Tab-separated table of C-alpha atoms in Angstrom:
chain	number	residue	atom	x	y	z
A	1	UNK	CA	130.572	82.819	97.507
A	2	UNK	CA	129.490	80.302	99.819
A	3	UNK	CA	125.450	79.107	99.818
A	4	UNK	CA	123.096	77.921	101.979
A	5	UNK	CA	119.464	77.456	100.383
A	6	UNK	CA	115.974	76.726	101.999
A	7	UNK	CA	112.579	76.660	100.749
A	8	UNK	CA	110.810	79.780	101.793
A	9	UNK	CA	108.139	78.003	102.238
A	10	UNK	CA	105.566	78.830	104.162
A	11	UNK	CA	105.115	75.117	104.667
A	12	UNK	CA	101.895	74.414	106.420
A	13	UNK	CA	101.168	70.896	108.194
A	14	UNK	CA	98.515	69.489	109.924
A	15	UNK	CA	98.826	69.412	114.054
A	16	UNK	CA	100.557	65.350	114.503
A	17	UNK	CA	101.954	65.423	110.824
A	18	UNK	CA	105.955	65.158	109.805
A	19	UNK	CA	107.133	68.395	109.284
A	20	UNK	CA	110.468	68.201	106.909
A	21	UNK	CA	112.433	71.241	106.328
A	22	UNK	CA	115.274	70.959	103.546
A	23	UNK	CA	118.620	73.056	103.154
A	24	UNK	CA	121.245	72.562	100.331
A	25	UNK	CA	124.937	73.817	100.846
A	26	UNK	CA	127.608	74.738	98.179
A	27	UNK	CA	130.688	74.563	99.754
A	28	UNK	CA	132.005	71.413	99.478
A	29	UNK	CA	134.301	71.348	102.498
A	30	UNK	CA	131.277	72.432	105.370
A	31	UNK	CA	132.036	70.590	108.666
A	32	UNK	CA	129.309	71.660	110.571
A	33	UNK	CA	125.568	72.048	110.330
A	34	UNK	CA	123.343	73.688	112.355
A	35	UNK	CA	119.379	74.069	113.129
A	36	UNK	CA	117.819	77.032	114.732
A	37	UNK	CA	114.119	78.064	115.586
A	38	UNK	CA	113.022	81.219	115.439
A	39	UNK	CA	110.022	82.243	116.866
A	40	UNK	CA	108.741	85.615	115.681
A	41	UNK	CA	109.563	88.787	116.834
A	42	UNK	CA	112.428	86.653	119.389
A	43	UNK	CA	116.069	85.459	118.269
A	44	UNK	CA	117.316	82.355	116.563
A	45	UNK	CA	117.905	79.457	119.367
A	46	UNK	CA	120.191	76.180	118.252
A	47	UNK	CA	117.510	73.192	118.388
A	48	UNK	CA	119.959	70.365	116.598
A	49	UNK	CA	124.021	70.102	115.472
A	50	UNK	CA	124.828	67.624	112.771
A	51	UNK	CA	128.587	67.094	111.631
A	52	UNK	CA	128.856	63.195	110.282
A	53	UNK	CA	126.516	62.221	107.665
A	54	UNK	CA	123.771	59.663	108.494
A	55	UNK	CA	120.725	60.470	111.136
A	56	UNK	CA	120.711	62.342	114.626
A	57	UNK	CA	117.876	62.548	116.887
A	58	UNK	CA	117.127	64.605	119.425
A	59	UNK	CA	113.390	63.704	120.869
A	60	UNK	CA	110.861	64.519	118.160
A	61	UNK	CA	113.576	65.995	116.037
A	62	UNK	CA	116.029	64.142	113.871
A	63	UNK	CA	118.888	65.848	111.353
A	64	UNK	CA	119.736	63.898	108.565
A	65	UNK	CA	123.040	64.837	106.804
A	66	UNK	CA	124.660	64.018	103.040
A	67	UNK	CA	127.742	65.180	102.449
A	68	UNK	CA	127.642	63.924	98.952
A	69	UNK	CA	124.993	65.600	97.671
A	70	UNK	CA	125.403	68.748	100.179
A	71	UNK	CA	122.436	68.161	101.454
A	72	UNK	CA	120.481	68.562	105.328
A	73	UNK	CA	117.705	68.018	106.352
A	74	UNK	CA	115.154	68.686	109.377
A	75	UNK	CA	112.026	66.328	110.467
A	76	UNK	CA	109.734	66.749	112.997
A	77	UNK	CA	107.803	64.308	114.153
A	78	UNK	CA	104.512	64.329	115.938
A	79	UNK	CA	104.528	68.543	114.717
A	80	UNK	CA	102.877	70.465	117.040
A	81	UNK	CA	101.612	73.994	116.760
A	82	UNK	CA	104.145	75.867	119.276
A	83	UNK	CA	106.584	74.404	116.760
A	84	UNK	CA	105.095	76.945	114.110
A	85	UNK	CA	108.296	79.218	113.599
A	86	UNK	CA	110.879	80.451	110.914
A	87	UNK	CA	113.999	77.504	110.775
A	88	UNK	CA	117.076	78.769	110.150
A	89	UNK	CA	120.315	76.617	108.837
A	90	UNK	CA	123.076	77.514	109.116
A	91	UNK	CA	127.208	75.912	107.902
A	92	UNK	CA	130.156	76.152	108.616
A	93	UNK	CA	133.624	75.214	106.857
A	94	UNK	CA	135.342	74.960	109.809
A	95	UNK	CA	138.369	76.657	108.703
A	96	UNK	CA	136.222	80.033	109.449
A	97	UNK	CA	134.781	81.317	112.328
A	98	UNK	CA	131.380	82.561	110.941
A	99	UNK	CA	128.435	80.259	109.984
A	100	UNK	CA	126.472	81.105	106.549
A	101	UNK	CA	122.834	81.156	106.899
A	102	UNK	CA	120.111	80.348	105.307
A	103	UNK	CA	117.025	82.917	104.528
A	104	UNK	CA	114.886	80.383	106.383
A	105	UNK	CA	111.754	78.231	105.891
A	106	UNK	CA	108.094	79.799	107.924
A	107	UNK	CA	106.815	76.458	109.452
A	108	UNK	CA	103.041	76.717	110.316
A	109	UNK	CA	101.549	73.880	111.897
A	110	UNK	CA	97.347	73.751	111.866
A	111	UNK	CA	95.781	72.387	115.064
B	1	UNK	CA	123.664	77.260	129.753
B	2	UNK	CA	125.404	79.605	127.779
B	3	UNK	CA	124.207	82.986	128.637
B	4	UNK	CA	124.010	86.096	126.095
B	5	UNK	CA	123.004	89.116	126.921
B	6	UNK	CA	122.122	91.959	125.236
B	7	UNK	CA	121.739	95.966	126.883
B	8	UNK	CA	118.646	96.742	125.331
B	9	UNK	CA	115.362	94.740	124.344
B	10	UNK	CA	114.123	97.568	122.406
B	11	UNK	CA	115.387	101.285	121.670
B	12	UNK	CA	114.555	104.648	119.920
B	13	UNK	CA	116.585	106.883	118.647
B	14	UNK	CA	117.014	110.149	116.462
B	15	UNK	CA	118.816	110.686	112.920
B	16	UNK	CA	122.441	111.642	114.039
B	17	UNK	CA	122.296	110.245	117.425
B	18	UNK	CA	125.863	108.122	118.433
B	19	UNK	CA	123.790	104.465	119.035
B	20	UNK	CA	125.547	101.941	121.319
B	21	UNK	CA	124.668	98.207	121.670
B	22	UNK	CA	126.389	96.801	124.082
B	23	UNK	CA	126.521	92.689	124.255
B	24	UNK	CA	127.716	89.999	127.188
B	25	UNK	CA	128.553	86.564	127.322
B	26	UNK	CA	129.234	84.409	130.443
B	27	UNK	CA	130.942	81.259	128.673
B	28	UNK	CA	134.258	82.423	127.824
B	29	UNK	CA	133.877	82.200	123.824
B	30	UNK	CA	136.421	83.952	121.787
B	31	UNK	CA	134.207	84.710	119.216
B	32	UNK	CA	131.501	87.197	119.225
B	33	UNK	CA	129.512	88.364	116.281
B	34	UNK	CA	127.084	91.129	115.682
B	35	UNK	CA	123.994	90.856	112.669
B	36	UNK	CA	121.349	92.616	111.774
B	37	UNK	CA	118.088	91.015	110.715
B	38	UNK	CA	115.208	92.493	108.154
B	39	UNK	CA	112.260	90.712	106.967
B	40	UNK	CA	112.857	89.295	103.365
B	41	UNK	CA	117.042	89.782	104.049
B	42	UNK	CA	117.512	87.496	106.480
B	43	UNK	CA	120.303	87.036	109.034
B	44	UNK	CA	123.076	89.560	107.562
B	45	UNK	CA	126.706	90.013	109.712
B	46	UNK	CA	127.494	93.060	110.257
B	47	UNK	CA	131.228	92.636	112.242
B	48	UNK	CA	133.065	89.888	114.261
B	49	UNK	CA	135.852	89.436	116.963
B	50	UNK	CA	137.616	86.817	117.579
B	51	UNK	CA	139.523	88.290	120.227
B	52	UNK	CA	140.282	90.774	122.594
B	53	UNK	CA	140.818	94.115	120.584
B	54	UNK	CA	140.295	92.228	117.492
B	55	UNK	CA	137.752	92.578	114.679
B	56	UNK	CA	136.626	92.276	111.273
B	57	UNK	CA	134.370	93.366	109.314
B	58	UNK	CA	131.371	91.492	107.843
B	59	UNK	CA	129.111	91.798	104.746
B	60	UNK	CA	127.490	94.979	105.959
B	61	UNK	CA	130.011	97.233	108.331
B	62	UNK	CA	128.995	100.279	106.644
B	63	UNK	CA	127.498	102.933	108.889
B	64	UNK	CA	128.851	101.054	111.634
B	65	UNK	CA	131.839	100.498	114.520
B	66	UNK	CA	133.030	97.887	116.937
B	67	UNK	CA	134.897	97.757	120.290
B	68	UNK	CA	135.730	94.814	122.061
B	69	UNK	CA	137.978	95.645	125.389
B	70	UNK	CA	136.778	92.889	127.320
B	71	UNK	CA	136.736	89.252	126.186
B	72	UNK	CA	133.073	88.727	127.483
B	73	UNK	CA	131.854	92.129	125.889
B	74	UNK	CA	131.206	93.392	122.583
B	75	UNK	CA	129.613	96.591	121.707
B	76	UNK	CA	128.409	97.823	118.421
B	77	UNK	CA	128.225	101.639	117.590
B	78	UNK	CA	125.963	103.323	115.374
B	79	UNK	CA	128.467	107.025	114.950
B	80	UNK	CA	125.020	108.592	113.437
B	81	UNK	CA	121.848	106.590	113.146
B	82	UNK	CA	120.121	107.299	110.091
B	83	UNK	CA	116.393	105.402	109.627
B	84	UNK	CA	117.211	102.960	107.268
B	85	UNK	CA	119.556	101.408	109.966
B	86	UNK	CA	116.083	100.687	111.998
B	87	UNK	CA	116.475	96.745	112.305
B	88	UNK	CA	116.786	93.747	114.834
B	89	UNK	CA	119.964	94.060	116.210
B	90	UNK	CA	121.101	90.254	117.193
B	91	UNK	CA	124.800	89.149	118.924
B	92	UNK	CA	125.411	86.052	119.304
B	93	UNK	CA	128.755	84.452	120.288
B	94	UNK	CA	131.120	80.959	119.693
B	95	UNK	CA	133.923	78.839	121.186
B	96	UNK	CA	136.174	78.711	119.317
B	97	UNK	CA	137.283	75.114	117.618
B	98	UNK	CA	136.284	73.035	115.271
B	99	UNK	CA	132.171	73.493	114.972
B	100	UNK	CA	131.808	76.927	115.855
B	101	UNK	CA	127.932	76.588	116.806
B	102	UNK	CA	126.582	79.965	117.504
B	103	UNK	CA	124.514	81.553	120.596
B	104	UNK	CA	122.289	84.354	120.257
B	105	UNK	CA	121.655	87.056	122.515
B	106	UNK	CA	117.535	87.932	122.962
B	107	UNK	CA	117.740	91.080	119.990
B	108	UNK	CA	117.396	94.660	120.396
B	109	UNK	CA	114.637	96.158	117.532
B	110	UNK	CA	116.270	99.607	117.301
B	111	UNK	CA	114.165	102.376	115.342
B	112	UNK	CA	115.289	105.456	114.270
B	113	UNK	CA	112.782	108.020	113.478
């Protein structure tokens, strides 16, 4: 049965803090890793792809991937408090179609 | 931009009614996938195509029914609502190849009363 865990958080940080959102994997042989934002009561949108370990950044946003310890991760800089919403990861193996999901971590961010 | 689309943004229904969600895509993705989503569950699949005619089932098919004529459309039925199918209804669809990143249609919130 393949995993994907987050902290449920809810995570609160102040407005102009580092938000970082963590997600641990357990099969071995996941390709590809994905970040989506979910803003309540509206559907999951892709905010960052990841699929070689090291860093990726993406304007206030940067993915950071370890395939050795199946482990990805999420910062935001400069957080802001439209970027309160539910994050979402999500793997694949590659060898199937679907992704596996996370239940998702509540981001709140205080003005 | 990939575009999803989805036939309904929200939709009531009886116990027993037939229930049809209907679902579009404008990027030519082979894959298509339908999920339902309920607070404390989280994102749960429900059935996939990955082509024309073609489907399989996910973690939760029971109760429901796919149909996928059309490569851009997929449609999931409901034969007889009942009210603990009352839910977010999300599609979402993928190219598929070797990353298989997902796009999600806007969600229907069906209730069934």
């Amino acid at each position: 049965q393949k995993e994907v865990e987050q902290n449920s958080g809810p995570l609160s940080v102040p407005e102009g803090a580092i938000a970082s959102l963590n997600c641990t994997y357990s099969d071995r042989v996941s390709q590809s890793f994905f970040w989506y934002r979910q803003y309540s009561g509206k559907s999951p949108e892709l905010i960052m792809s990841i699929y070689s370990n090291g860093d990726k950044e993406d304007g206030r946003f940067t993915a950071q991937l370890n395939k050795a310890s199946q482990y990805v991760s999420l910062l935001i800089r400069d957080s802001q408090p439209s970027d309160s919403a539910t994050y979402l990861c999500a793997v694949n193996s590659g060898s199937a179609r679907q992704l596996t999901f996370g239940s998702g971590t509540q981001l709140t961010v205080l003005p | 931009d990939v575009k999803v689309t989805q036939s309904s943004r929200y939709l009531v229904k009886r116990t027993g009614e037939k229930v049809f969600l209907e679902c579009v895509q404008d990027m030519d993705h082979e894959n298509m996938f339908w999920y339902r989503q309920d607070p404390g569950l989280g994102l749960r699949l429900i059935y996939f195509s990955y082509d024309v005619k073609m489907k399989e089932k996910g973690d939760i098919p029971e109760g429901y029914s796919v149909s996928r004529e059309k490569k851009e459309r997929f449609s999931l039925i409901l034969e007889s609502a009942s009210t603990n199918q009352t839910s977010m209804y999300l599609c979402a669809s993928s190219l598929q190849g070797t990353y298989n990143e997902q796009f999600f249609g806007p969600g229907t919130r069906l209730t069934v009363l």
